[in-house]
Structures are given as structure tokens and as C-alpha cells.
PDB file of C-alpha atoms in Angstrom:
ATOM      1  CA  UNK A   1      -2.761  55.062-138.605  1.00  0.00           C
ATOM      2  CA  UNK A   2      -4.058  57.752-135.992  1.00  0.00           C
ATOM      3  CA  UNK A   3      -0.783  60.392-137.689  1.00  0.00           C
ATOM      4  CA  UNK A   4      -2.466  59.937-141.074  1.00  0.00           C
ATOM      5  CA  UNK A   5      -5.988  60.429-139.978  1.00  0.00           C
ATOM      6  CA  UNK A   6      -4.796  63.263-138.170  1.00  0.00           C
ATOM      7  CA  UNK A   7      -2.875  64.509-141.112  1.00  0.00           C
ATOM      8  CA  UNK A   8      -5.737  64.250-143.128  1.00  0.00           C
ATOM      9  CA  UNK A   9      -8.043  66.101-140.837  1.00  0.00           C
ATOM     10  CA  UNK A  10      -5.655  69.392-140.461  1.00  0.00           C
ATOM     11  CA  UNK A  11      -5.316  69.146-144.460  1.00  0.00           C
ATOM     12  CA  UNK A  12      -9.467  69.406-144.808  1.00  0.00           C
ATOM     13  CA  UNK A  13      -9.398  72.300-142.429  1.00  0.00           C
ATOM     14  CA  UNK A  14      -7.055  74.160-144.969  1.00  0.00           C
ATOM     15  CA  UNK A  15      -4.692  74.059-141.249  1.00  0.00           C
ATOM     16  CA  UNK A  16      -1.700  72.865-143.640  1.00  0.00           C
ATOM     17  CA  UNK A  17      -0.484  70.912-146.865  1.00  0.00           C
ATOM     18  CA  UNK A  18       2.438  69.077-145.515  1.00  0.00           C
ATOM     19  CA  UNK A  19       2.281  65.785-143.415  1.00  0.00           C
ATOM     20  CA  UNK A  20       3.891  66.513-140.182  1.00  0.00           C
ATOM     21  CA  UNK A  21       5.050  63.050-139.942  1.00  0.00           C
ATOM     22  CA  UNK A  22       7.462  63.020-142.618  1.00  0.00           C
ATOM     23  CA  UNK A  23      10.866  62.634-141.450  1.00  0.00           C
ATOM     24  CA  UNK A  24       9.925  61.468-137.983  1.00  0.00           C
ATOM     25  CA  UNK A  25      11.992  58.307-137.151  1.00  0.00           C
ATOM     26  CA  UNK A  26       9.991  56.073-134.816  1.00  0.00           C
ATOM     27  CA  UNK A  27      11.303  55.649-132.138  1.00  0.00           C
ATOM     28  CA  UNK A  28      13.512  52.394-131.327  1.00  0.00           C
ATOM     29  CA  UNK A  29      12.014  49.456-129.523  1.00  0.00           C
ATOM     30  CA  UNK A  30      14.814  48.230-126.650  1.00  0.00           C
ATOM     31  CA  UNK A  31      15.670  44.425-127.598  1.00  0.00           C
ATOM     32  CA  UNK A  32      14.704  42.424-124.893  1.00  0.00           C
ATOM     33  CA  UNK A  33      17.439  40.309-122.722  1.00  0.00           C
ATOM     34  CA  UNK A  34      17.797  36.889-123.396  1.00  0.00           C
ATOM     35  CA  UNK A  35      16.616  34.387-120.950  1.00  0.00           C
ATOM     36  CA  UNK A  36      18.796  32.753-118.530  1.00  0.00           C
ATOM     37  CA  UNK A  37      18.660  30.526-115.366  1.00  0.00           C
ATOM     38  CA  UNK A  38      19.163  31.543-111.757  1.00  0.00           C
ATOM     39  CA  UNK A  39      22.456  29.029-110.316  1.00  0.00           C
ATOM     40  CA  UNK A  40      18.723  27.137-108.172  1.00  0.00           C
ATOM     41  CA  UNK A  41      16.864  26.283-111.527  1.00  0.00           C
ATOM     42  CA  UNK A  42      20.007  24.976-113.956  1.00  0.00           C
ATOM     43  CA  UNK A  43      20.849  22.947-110.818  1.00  0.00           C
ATOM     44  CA  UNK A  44      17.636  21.489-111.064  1.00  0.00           C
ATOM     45  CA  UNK A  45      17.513  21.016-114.852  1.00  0.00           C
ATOM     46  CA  UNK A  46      20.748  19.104-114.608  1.00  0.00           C
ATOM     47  CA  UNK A  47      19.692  16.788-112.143  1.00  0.00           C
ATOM     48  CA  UNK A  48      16.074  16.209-113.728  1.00  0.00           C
ATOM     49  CA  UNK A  49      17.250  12.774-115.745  1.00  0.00           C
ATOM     50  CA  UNK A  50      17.235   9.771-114.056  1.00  0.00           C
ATOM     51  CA  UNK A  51      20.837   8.380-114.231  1.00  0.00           C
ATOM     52  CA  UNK A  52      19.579   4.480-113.655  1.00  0.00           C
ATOM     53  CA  UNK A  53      18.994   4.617-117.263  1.00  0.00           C
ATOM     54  CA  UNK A  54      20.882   4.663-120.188  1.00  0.00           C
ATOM     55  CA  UNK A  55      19.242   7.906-121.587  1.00  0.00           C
ATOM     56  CA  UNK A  56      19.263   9.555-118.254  1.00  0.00           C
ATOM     57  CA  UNK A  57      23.143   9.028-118.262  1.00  0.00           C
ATOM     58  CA  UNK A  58      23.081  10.004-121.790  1.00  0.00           C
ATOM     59  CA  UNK A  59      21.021  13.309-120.809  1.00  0.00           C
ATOM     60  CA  UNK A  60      22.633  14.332-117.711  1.00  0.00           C
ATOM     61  CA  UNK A  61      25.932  14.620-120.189  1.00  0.00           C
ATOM     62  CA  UNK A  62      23.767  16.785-122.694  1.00  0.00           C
ATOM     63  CA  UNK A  63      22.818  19.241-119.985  1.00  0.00           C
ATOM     64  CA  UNK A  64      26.125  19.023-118.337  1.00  0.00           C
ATOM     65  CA  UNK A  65      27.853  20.042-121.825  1.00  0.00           C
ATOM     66  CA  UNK A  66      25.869  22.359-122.236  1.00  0.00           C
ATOM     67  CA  UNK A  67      26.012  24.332-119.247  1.00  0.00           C
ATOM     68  CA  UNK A  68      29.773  23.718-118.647  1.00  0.00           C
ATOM     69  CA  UNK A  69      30.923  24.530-122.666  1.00  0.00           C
ATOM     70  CA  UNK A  70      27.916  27.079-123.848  1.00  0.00           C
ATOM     71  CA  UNK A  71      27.990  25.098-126.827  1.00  0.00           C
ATOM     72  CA  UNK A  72      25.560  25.857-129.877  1.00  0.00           C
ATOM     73  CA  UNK A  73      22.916  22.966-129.894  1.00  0.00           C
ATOM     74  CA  UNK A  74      24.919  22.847-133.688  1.00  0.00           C
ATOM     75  CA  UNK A  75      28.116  22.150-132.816  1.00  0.00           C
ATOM     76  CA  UNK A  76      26.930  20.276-129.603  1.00  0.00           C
ATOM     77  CA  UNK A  77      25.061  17.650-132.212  1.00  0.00           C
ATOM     78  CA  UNK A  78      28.033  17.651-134.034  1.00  0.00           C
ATOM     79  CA  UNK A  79      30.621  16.258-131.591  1.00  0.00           C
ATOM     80  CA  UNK A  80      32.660  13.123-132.385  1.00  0.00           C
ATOM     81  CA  UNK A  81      34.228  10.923-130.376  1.00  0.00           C
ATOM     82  CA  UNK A  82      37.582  11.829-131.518  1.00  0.00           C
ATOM     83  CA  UNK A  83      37.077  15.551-130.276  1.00  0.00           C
ATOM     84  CA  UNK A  84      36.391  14.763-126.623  1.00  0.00           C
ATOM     85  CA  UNK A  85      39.699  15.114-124.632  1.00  0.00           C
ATOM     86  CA  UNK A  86      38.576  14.132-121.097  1.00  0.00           C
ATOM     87  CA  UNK A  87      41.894  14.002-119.474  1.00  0.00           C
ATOM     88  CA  UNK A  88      42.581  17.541-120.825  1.00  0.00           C
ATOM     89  CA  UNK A  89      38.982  18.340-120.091  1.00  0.00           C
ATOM     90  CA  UNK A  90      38.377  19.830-123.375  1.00  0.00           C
ATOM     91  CA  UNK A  91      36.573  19.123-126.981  1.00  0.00           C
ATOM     92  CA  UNK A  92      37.395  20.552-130.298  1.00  0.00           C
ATOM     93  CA  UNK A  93      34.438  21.867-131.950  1.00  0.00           C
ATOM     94  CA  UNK A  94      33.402  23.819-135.326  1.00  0.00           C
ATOM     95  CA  UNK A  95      31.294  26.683-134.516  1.00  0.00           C
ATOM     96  CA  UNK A  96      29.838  29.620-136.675  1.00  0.00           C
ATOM     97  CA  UNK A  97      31.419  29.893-140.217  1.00  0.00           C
ATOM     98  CA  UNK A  98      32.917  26.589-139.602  1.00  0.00           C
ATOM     99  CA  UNK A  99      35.601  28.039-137.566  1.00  0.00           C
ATOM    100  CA  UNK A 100      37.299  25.294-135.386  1.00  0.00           C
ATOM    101  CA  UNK A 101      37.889  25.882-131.571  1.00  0.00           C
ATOM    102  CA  UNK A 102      38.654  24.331-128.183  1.00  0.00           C
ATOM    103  CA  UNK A 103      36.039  24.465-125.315  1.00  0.00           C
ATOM    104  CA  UNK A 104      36.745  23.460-122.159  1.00  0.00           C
ATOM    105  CA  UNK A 105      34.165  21.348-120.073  1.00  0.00           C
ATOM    106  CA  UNK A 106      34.200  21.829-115.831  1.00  0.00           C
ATOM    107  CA  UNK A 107      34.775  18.494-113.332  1.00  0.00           C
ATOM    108  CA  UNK A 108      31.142  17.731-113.448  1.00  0.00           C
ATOM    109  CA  UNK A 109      30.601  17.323-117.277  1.00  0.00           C
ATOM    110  CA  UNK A 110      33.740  15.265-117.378  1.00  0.00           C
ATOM    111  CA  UNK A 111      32.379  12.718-114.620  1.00  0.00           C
ATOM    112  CA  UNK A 112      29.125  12.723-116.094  1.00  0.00           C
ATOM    113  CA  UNK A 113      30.464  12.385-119.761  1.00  0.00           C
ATOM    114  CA  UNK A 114      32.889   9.429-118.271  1.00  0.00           C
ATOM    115  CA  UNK A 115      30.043   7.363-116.729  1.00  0.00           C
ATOM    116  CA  UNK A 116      27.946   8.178-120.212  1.00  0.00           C
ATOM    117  CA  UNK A 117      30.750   6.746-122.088  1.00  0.00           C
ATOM    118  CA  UNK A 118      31.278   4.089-120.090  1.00  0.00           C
ATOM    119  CA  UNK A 119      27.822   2.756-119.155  1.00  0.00           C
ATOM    120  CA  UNK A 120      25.251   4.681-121.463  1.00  0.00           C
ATOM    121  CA  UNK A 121      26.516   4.871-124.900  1.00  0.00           C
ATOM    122  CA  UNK A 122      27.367   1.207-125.345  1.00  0.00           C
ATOM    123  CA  UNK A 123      24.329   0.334-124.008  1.00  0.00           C
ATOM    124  CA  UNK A 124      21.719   3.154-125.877  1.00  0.00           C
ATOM    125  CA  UNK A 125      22.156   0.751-128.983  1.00  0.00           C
ATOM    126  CA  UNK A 126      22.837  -3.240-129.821  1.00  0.00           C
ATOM    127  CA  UNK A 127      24.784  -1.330-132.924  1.00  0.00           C
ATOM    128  CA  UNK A 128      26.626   1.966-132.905  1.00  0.00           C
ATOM    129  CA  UNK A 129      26.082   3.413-136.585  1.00  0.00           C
ATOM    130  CA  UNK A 130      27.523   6.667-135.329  1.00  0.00           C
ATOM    131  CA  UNK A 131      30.592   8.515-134.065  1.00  0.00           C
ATOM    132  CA  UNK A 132      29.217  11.212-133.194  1.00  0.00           C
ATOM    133  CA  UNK A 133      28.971  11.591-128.871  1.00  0.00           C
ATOM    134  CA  UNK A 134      25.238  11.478-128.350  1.00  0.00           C
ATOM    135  CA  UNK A 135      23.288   8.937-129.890  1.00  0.00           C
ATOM    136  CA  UNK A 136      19.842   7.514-130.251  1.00  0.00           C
ATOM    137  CA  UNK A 137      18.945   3.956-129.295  1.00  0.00           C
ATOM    138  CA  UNK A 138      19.485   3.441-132.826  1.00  0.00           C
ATOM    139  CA  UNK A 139      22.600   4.075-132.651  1.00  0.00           C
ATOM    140  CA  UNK A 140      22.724   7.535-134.677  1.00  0.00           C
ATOM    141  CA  UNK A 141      24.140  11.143-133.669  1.00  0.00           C
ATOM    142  CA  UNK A 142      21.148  13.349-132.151  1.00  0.00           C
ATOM    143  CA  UNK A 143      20.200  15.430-133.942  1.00  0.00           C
ATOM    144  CA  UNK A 144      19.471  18.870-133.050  1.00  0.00           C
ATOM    145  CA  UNK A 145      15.584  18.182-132.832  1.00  0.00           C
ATOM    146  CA  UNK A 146      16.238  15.654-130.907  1.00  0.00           C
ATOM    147  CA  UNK A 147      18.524  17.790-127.884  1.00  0.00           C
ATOM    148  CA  UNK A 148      15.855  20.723-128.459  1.00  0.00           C
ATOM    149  CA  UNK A 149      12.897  18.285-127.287  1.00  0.00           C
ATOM    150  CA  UNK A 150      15.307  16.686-124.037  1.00  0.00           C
ATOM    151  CA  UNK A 151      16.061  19.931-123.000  1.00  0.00           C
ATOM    152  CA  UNK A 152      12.225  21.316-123.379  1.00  0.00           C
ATOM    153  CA  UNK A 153      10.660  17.936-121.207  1.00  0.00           C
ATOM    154  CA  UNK A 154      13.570  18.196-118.310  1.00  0.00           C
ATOM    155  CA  UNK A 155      12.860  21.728-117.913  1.00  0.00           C
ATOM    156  CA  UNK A 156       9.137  20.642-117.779  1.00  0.00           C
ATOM    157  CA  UNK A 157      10.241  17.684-115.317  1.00  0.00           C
ATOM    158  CA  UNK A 158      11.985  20.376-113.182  1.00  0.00           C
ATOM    159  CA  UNK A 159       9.357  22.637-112.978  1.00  0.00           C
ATOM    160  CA  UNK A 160      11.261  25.340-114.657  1.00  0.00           C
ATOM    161  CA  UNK A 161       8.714  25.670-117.720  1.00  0.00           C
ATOM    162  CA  UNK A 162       8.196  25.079-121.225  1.00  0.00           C
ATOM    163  CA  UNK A 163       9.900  28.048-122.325  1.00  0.00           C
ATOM    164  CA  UNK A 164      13.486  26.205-121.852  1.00  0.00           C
ATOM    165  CA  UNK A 165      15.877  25.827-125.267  1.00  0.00           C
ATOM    166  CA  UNK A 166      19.556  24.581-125.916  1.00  0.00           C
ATOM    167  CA  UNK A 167      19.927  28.137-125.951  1.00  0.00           C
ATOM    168  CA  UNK A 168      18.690  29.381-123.215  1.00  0.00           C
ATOM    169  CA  UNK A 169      21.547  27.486-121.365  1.00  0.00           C
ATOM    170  CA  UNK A 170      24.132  28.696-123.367  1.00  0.00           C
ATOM    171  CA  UNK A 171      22.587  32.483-122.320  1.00  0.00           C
ATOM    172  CA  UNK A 172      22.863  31.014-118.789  1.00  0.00           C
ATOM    173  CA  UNK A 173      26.532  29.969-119.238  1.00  0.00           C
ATOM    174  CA  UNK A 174      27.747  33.329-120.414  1.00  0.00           C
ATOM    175  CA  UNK A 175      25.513  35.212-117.255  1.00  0.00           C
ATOM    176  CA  UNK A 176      27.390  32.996-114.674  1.00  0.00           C
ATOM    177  CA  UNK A 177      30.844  33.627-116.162  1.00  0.00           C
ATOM    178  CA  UNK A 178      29.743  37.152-116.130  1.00  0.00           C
ATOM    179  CA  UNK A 179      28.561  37.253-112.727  1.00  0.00           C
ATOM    180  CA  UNK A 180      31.688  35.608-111.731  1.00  0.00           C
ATOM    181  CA  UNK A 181      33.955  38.052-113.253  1.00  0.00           C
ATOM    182  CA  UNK A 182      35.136  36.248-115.961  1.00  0.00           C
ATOM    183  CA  UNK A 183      36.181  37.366-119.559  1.00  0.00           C
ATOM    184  CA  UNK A 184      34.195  36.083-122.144  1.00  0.00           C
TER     185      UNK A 184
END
């Protein structure tokens, strides 16, 4: 490095014995912010899959869950059937450390989950191998691969970019609860 060159230099000159930049700490790099959507682009993402077909109903619930719940892409995978309350409006979920917790979901996910249910997810598959939520047309939970890649081409779709991932929603989930006062 230029310090030890330097160093190196004063100690040929006879100028001094010691390296001057022992015990200097460097100095901290700032971490950068995570990125997050303005309210005009997650609008947009949501609304990128076309809902005449069985995997835009199914992805219009992905994004919608996401957004609403700022669910890991893990636990989001990892959703049964059984967890979903929609009349409450809320899912049980097992997050970090396998800790178990209620999220709730806003209006929107709930309609869009409803008319997934309803018309998508019997239809994705001729047989349902899986009780997990979100399924292939094989009839197998997503897996997290899987929600990484839907998320990446809608945000392509949208215009937003390619540098879009399950969690860069859940970083804009916690900025618009921030931004509207809430307590995470």
C-alpha cells in the first residue's frame, strides 16, 4: 500500500524506525441503506401480472403478501393453507430461529388472496401435491427460487429494473410504515 511504501521510504532516509501506521484504525465505511420503493413503483409492481391467468392471480397474491405482511421470501414459501386466516386477515408464520408469529395482511392482499384461492390455485394444477399457499402448475409449494425469479421479471415488466428482490419489498414495507408513523 502507498502507507508502507511511504514507511519504507522515511526508514531509508534514517527519518525514523517505527511505522507510523501502527495503531491507526481505518476508518469505518457507512453501510449503505437498503433499497426500497417509492408508494408510484410498488403500485406498479403489484399490478404488473396479468390477473386473466391463473399465475397472474397466483402472482398478484405473492406481491400483495409481500408488500402487505413484509414477509421473508422464507417464511412466505413456507405458508400452508391452514395458516391463512382471511376473515381475521391474518397468517401464522415461523420466522427467524423458527420463532412462530402472526402477521397481518391489509384489504387488498385478502381480495387478491380470495380470488387466488378461489380461481387460481385449483386451476395452477390437474393435482395439488402441496399444502403449502403458492404452488407451481405441478402442483408443489414455490419455492424460494421460484418467488425470487417472479418478483425479478414483474419488476422488469414494470419498468422498475432488474435490481428488484423479495427483499427489497419487505425494505419497502417497513419504509411506508415508517413514513406513516407507525411502530415497527
Amino acid at each position: 500500500s502507498a502507507v508502507r511504501s511511504f514507511y519504507r521510504f522515511l526508514k531509508s532516509e534514517g527519518v525514523t524506525d517505527k511505522d507510523p501506521s501502527l495503531g491507526v484504525l481505518s476508518a469505518k465505511t457507512g453501510k449503505r441503506l437498503p433499497l426500497f420503493l417509492d408508494h408510484k413503483a410498488i403500485i406498479s409492481l403489484i399490478m404488473a401480472p396479468d390477473t386473466s391467468t391463473h399465475i397472474g392471480l397466483r402472482d398478484r397474491a405473492i406481491l400483495e403478501m409481500l408488500y402487505s405482511s413484509g414477509l421473508r421470501v422464507s417464511e412466505l414459501v413456507n405458508v400452508d393453507m391452514e395458516n391463512l386466516n382471511l376473515d381475521a386477515m391474518e397468517l401464522k408464520t415461523r420466522g427467524k430461529g423458527n420463532k412462530e408469529r402472526i402477521v397481518f395482511i391489509g384489504q387488498h392482499t385478502k381480495s387478491a388472496l380470495e380470488v387466488y384461492i378461489q380461481h387460481g390455485r385449483t386451476h395452477l394444477s390437474p393435482k395439488i401435491a402441496s399444502v403449502g399457499l403458492f404452488i407451481n402448475r405441478y402442483g408443489n409449494r414455490l419455492n424460494a427460487r421460484s418467488i425470487q425469479k417472479i418478483v425479478k421479471s414483474y419488476a422488469l415488466k414494470s419498468g422498475i429494473g432488474q435490481n428488484i428482490h423479495p427483499h427489497s419489498i419487505r425494505h419497502t414495507f417497513a419504509t411506508h410504515l415508517i413514513e406513516g408513523n407507525a411502530d415497527l
